[in-house]
CSV table of C-alpha atoms in Angstrom, one decimal:
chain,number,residue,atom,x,y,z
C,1,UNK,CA,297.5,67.6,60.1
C,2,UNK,CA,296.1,67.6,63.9
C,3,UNK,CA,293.4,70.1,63.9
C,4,UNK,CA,293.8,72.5,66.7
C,5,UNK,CA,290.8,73.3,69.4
C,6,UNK,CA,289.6,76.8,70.1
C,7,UNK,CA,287.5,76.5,73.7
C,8,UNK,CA,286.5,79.8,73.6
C,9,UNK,CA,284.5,79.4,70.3
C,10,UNK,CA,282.3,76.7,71.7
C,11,UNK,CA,282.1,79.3,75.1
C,12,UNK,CA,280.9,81.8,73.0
C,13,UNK,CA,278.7,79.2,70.8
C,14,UNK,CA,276.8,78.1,74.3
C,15,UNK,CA,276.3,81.2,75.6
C,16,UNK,CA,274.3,82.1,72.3
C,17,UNK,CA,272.5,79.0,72.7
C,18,UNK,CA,271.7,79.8,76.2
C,19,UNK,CA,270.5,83.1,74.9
C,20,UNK,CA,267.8,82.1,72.8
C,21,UNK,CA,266.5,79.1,74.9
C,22,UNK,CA,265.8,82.0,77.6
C,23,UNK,CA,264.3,84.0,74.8
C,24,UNK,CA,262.5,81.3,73.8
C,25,UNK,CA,261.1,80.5,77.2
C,26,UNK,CA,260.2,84.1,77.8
C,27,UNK,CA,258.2,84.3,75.0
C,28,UNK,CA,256.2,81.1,75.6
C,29,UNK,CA,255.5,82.9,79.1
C,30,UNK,CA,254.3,85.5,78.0
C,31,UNK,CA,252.0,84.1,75.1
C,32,UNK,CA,250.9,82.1,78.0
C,33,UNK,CA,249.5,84.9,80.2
C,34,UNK,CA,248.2,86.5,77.0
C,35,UNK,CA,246.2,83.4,76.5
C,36,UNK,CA,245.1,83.3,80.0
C,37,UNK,CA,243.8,86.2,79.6
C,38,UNK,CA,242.1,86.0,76.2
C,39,UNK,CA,241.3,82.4,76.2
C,40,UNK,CA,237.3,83.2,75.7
C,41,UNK,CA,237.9,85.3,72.5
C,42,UNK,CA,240.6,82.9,70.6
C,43,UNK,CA,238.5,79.6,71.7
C,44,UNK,CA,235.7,81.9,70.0
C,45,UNK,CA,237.1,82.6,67.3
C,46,UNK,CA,238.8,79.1,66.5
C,47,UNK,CA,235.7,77.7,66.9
C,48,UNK,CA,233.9,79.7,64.6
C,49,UNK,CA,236.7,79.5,62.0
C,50,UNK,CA,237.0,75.5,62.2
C,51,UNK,CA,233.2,73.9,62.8
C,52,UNK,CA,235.3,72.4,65.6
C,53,UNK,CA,233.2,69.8,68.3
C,54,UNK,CA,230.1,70.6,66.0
C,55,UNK,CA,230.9,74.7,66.9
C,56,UNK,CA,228.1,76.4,64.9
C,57,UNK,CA,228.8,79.4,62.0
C,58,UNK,CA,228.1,82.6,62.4
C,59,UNK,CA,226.4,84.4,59.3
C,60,UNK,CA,225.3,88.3,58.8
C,61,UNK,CA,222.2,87.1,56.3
C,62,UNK,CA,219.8,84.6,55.3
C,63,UNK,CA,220.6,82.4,52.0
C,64,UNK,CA,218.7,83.4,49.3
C,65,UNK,CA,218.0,79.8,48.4
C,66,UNK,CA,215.9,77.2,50.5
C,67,UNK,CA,215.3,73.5,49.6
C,68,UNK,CA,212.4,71.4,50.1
C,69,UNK,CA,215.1,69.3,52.0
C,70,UNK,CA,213.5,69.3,55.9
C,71,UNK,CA,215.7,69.1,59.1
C,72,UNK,CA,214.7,68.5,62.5
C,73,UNK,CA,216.3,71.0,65.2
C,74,UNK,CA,216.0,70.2,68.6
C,75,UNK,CA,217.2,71.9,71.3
C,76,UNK,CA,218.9,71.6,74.4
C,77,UNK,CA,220.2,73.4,78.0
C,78,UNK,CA,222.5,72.5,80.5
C,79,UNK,CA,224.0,74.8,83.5
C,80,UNK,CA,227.3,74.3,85.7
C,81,UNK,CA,226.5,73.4,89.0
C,82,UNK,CA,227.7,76.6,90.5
C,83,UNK,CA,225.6,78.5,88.6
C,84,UNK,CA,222.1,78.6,90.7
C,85,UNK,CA,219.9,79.2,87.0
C,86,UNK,CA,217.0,77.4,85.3
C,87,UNK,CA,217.8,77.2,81.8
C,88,UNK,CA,215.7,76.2,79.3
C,89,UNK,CA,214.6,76.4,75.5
C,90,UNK,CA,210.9,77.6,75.3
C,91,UNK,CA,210.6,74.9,72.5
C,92,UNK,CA,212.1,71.8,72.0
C,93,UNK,CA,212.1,71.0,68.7
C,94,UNK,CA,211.3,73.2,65.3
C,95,UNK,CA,211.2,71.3,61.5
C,96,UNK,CA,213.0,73.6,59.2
C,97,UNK,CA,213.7,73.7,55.5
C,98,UNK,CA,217.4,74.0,54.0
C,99,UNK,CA,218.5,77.5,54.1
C,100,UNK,CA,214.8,78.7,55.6
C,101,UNK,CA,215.9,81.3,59.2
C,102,UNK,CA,214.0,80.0,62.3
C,103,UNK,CA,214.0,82.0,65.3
C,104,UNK,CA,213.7,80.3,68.6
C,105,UNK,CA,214.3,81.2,72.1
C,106,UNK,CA,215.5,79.9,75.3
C,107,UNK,CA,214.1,81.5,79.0
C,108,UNK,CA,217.2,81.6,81.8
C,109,UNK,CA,215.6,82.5,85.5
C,110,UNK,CA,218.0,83.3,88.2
C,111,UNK,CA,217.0,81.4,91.5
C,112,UNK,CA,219.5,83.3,93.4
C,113,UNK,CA,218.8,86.2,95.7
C,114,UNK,CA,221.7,88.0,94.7
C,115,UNK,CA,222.8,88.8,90.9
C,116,UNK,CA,225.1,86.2,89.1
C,117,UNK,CA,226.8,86.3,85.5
C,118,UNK,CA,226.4,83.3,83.5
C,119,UNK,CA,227.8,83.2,80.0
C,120,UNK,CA,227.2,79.8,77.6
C,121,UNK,CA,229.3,77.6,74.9
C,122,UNK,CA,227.8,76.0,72.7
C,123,UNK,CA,227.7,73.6,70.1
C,124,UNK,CA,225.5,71.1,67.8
C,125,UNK,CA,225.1,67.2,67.0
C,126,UNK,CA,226.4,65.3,64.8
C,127,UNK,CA,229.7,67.5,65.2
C,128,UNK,CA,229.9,67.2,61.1
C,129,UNK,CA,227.0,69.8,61.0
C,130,UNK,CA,228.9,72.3,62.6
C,131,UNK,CA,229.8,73.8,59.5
C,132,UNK,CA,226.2,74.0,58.0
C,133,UNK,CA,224.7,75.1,61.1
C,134,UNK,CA,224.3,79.3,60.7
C,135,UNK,CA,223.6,81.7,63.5
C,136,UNK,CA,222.6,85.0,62.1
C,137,UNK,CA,222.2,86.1,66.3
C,138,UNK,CA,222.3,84.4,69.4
C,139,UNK,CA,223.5,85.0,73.2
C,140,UNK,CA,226.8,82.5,73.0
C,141,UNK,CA,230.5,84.0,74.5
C,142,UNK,CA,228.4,87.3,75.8
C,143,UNK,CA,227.9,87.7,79.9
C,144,UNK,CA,224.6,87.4,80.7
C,145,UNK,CA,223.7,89.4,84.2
C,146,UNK,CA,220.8,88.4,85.8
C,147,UNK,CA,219.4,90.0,89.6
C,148,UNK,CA,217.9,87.9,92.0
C,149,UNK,CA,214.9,85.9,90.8
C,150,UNK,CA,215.1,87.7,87.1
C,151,UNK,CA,214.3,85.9,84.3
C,152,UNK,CA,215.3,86.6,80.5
C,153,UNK,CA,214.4,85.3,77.4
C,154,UNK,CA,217.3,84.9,75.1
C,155,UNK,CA,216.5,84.5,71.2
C,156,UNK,CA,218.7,82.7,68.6
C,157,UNK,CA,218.5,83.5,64.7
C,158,UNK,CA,219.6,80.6,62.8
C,159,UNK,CA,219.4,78.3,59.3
C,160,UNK,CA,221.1,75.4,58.0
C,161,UNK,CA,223.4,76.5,55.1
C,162,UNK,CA,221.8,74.7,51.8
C,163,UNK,CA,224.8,73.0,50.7
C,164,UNK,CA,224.7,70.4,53.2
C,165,UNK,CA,222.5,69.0,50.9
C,166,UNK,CA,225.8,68.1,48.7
C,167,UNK,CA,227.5,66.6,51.5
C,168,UNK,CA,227.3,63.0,51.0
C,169,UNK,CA,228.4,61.9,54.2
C,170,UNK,CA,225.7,63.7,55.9
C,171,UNK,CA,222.8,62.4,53.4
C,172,UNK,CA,221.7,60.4,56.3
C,173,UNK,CA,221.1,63.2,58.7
C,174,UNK,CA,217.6,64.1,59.4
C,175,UNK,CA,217.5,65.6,62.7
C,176,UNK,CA,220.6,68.0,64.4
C,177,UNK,CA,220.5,68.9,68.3
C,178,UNK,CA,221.7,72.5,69.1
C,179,UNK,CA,223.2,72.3,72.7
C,180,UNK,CA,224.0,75.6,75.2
C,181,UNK,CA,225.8,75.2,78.4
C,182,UNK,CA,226.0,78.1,80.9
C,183,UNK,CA,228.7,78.5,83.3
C,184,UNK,CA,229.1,81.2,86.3
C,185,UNK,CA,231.8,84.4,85.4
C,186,UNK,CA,232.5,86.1,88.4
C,187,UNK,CA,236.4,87.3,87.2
C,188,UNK,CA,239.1,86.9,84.5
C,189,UNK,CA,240.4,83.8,86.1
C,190,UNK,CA,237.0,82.1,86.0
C,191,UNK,CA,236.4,82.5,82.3
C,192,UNK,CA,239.8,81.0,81.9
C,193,UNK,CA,238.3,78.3,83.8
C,194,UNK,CA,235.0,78.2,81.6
C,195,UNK,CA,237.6,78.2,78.7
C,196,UNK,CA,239.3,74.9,79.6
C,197,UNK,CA,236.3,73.3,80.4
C,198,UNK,CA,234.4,74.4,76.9
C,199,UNK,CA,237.8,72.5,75.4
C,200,UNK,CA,237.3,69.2,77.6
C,201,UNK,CA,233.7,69.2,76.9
C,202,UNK,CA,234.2,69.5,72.8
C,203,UNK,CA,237.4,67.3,72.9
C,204,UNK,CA,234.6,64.2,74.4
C,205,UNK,CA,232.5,64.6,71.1
Protein backbone atom coordinates (compact mmCIF):
# COMPACT_ATOMS: atom_id res chain seq x y z
CA UNK A 1 0.00 0.00 0.00
CA UNK A 2 1.58 3.56 -1.15
CA UNK A 3 2.14 5.41 1.93
CA UNK A 4 0.73 8.82 1.86
CA UNK A 5 2.88 12.20 2.63
CA UNK A 6 1.80 14.71 5.29
CA UNK A 7 4.09 18.13 4.40
CA UNK A 8 2.78 19.84 7.16
CA UNK A 9 4.18 17.30 9.76
CA UNK A 10 7.73 17.71 8.59
CA UNK A 11 6.72 21.88 8.62
CA UNK A 12 5.89 21.62 11.93
CA UNK A 13 8.88 19.06 12.70
CA UNK A 14 11.48 21.91 11.28
CA UNK A 15 10.15 24.58 12.91
CA UNK A 16 10.75 22.63 16.30
CA UNK A 17 14.09 22.02 15.17
CA UNK A 18 14.68 25.50 14.32
CA UNK A 19 13.41 26.27 17.84
CA UNK A 20 15.85 24.61 19.85
CA UNK A 21 19.01 25.33 17.60
CA UNK A 22 18.06 29.11 18.49
CA UNK A 23 17.75 28.03 22.06
CA UNK A 24 20.60 26.38 21.87
CA UNK A 25 22.64 29.19 20.40
CA UNK A 26 21.25 31.64 22.94
CA UNK A 27 22.37 29.82 25.64
CA UNK A 28 25.86 29.29 24.46
CA UNK A 29 25.74 33.24 24.22
CA UNK A 30 24.99 33.84 27.11
CA UNK A 31 27.27 31.23 29.03
CA UNK A 32 29.74 33.06 26.89
CA UNK A 33 29.37 36.54 28.36
CA UNK A 34 29.03 34.89 31.79
CA UNK A 35 32.46 33.46 31.26
CA UNK A 36 33.81 36.68 30.05
CA UNK A 37 32.95 37.99 32.77
CA UNK A 38 33.97 35.42 35.49
CA UNK A 39 36.83 33.96 33.63
CA UNK A 40 39.38 34.79 36.73
CA UNK A 41 37.22 32.96 39.29
CA UNK A 42 36.33 29.57 37.21
CA UNK A 43 40.16 29.43 35.80
CA UNK A 44 40.73 29.79 39.74
CA UNK A 45 38.84 27.47 40.73
CA UNK A 46 39.58 24.74 37.96
CA UNK A 47 42.97 25.09 38.67
CA UNK A 48 42.78 24.51 42.14
CA UNK A 49 40.41 21.59 41.65
CA UNK A 50 42.69 19.78 38.93
CA UNK A 51 46.68 20.41 39.81
CA UNK A 52 46.33 21.63 36.19
CA UNK A 53 49.88 23.16 34.31
CA UNK A 54 51.55 22.37 37.83
CA UNK A 55 48.53 24.82 39.49
CA UNK A 56 49.39 24.58 43.27
CA UNK A 57 46.67 23.40 46.14
CA UNK A 58 45.24 25.40 48.46
CA UNK A 59 45.18 24.02 52.19
CA UNK A 60 43.52 25.75 55.52
CA UNK A 61 46.38 23.77 57.82
CA UNK A 62 49.67 22.30 58.13
CA UNK A 63 50.01 18.22 57.96
CA UNK A 64 50.56 16.86 61.16
CA UNK A 65 53.18 14.56 59.66
CA UNK A 66 56.64 15.67 58.16
CA UNK A 67 59.27 13.27 56.67
CA UNK A 68 62.90 13.37 56.78
CA UNK A 69 62.31 13.31 52.82
CA UNK A 70 64.06 17.10 51.78
CA UNK A 71 62.87 19.19 48.71
CA UNK A 72 64.41 22.05 47.21
CA UNK A 73 62.01 25.05 46.48
CA UNK A 74 63.12 27.67 44.45
CA UNK A 75 61.44 30.52 43.36
CA UNK A 76 60.70 32.57 40.57
CA UNK A 77 59.04 36.21 39.22
CA UNK A 78 58.10 37.35 36.04
CA UNK A 79 55.90 40.61 35.07
CA UNK A 80 53.90 41.45 31.67
CA UNK A 81 55.43 44.04 29.88
CA UNK A 82 52.71 46.58 30.48
CA UNK A 83 53.00 46.34 33.89
CA UNK A 84 55.95 48.99 34.82
CA UNK A 85 56.81 46.66 38.47
CA UNK A 86 60.03 45.07 39.82
CA UNK A 87 58.99 41.78 41.04
CA UNK A 88 61.04 39.68 42.87
CA UNK A 89 61.25 36.78 45.68
CA UNK A 90 63.32 38.10 48.60
CA UNK A 91 64.92 34.48 48.57
CA UNK A 92 65.66 32.27 45.92
CA UNK A 93 65.66 29.00 47.08
CA UNK A 94 64.51 27.36 50.70
CA UNK A 95 65.35 23.30 51.54
CA UNK A 96 62.15 22.03 53.10
CA UNK A 97 61.14 18.75 54.62
CA UNK A 98 57.89 16.75 53.52
CA UNK A 99 54.87 18.21 55.04
CA UNK A 100 57.19 20.98 57.14
CA UNK A 101 55.24 24.91 56.34
CA UNK A 102 57.88 27.45 55.01
CA UNK A 103 57.01 30.91 54.70
CA UNK A 104 58.70 32.94 52.11
CA UNK A 105 58.10 36.27 50.52
CA UNK A 106 58.39 38.07 47.41
CA UNK A 107 58.98 42.28 47.38
CA UNK A 108 56.85 43.97 44.18
CA UNK A 109 57.99 47.96 43.73
CA UNK A 110 55.95 50.08 41.53
CA UNK A 111 58.26 52.19 39.19
CA UNK A 112 55.42 54.12 38.00
CA UNK A 113 54.46 57.58 39.08
CA UNK A 114 50.99 56.89 39.07
CA UNK A 115 49.21 53.81 40.82
CA UNK A 116 48.79 50.52 38.76
CA UNK A 117 46.91 47.08 39.75
CA UNK A 118 48.80 44.09 39.11
CA UNK A 119 47.31 40.74 39.92
CA UNK A 120 49.59 37.18 39.38
CA UNK A 121 48.97 33.33 38.17
CA UNK A 122 50.86 31.09 39.16
CA UNK A 123 52.03 27.76 39.02
CA UNK A 124 55.03 25.20 39.90
CA UNK A 125 57.64 22.73 38.03
CA UNK A 126 57.48 19.71 37.19
CA UNK A 127 53.62 20.24 36.49
CA UNK A 128 53.19 16.64 38.30
CA UNK A 129 53.87 18.44 41.66
CA UNK A 130 50.99 20.49 41.37
CA UNK A 131 49.02 18.36 43.38
CA UNK A 132 51.49 18.09 46.36
CA UNK A 133 52.44 21.59 46.30
CA UNK A 134 50.11 23.25 49.42
CA UNK A 135 49.47 26.98 49.94
CA UNK A 136 48.11 27.65 53.33
CA UNK A 137 48.26 31.79 52.06
CA UNK A 138 49.56 33.53 49.36
CA UNK A 139 48.78 36.83 47.07
CA UNK A 140 47.72 34.71 43.72
CA UNK A 141 44.09 35.80 41.70
CA UNK A 142 43.84 38.93 44.37
CA UNK A 143 44.50 42.77 42.83
CA UNK A 144 47.32 44.10 44.13
CA UNK A 145 47.31 48.15 44.12
CA UNK A 146 50.37 49.75 44.38
CA UNK A 147 50.87 54.05 44.22
CA UNK A 148 53.66 55.49 42.55
CA UNK A 149 57.07 54.19 43.66
CA UNK A 150 55.36 51.90 46.50
CA UNK A 151 56.72 48.78 47.30
CA UNK A 152 55.09 45.68 49.14
CA UNK A 153 56.20 42.65 50.45
CA UNK A 154 53.88 39.80 49.66
CA UNK A 155 54.24 36.48 51.87
CA UNK A 156 53.33 32.95 50.81
CA UNK A 157 52.56 30.05 53.43
CA UNK A 158 53.16 26.80 51.88
CA UNK A 159 54.33 22.85 52.35
CA UNK A 160 54.65 19.90 50.23
CA UNK A 161 51.79 17.44 51.00
CA UNK A 162 53.76 14.19 52.48
CA UNK A 163 52.31 11.76 50.27
CA UNK A 164 54.27 12.63 47.38
CA UNK A 165 56.58 10.52 48.97
CA UNK A 166 54.29 7.53 47.63
CA UNK A 167 54.20 8.73 44.26
CA UNK A 168 56.50 6.65 42.31
CA UNK A 169 56.75 8.58 39.35
CA UNK A 170 57.94 11.53 41.18
CA UNK A 171 60.69 9.48 43.32
CA UNK A 172 63.13 11.22 41.16
CA UNK A 173 62.22 14.74 42.05
CA UNK A 174 64.49 16.67 44.35
CA UNK A 175 64.02 20.09 43.60
CA UNK A 176 60.37 21.98 42.54
CA UNK A 177 60.35 25.76 41.15
CA UNK A 178 57.27 27.87 42.29
CA UNK A 179 56.73 30.51 39.48
CA UNK A 180 54.35 33.91 39.82
CA UNK A 181 53.59 36.01 36.86
CA UNK A 182 52.00 39.47 37.36
CA UNK A 183 49.95 41.12 34.79
CA UNK A 184 48.32 44.83 34.69
CA UNK A 185 44.17 44.93 35.64
CA UNK A 186 42.90 48.08 34.81
CA UNK A 187 38.98 46.79 33.93
CA UNK A 188 36.76 43.67 33.46
CA UNK A 189 37.88 43.20 30.02
CA UNK A 190 41.56 43.10 30.92
CA UNK A 191 41.37 40.35 33.37
CA UNK A 192 39.59 38.46 30.66
CA UNK A 193 42.65 39.14 28.82
CA UNK A 194 45.02 38.02 31.80
CA UNK A 195 42.59 34.95 31.81
CA UNK A 196 43.41 33.72 28.30
CA UNK A 197 46.87 34.41 28.57
CA UNK A 198 47.25 32.39 32.15
CA UNK A 199 45.49 29.34 29.74
CA UNK A 200 48.21 29.84 26.81
CA UNK A 201 50.98 30.06 29.27
CA UNK A 202 49.89 26.67 31.28
CA UNK A 203 48.74 24.91 28.01
CA UNK A 204 52.98 25.35 26.88
CA UNK A 205 53.96 23.26 30.00
Amino acid sequence: MEQKAYPFRSKRAEVKRNARVALLCGGVFVSMVGVAYGAVPLYQLFCQVTGYGGTTQRAEAAEQMVLDREIVVRFDANTSKDLPWDFSPKQKAVRIKLGQVSEIAYLARNIAPSKTIGTSSFNVSPSEMGRYFNKIDCFCFTEQPLAGGEAATMPVLFFIDPDMDQDDDLKHVKEVTLSYTFFKVDSVEDKTEISKSMVNTESTL
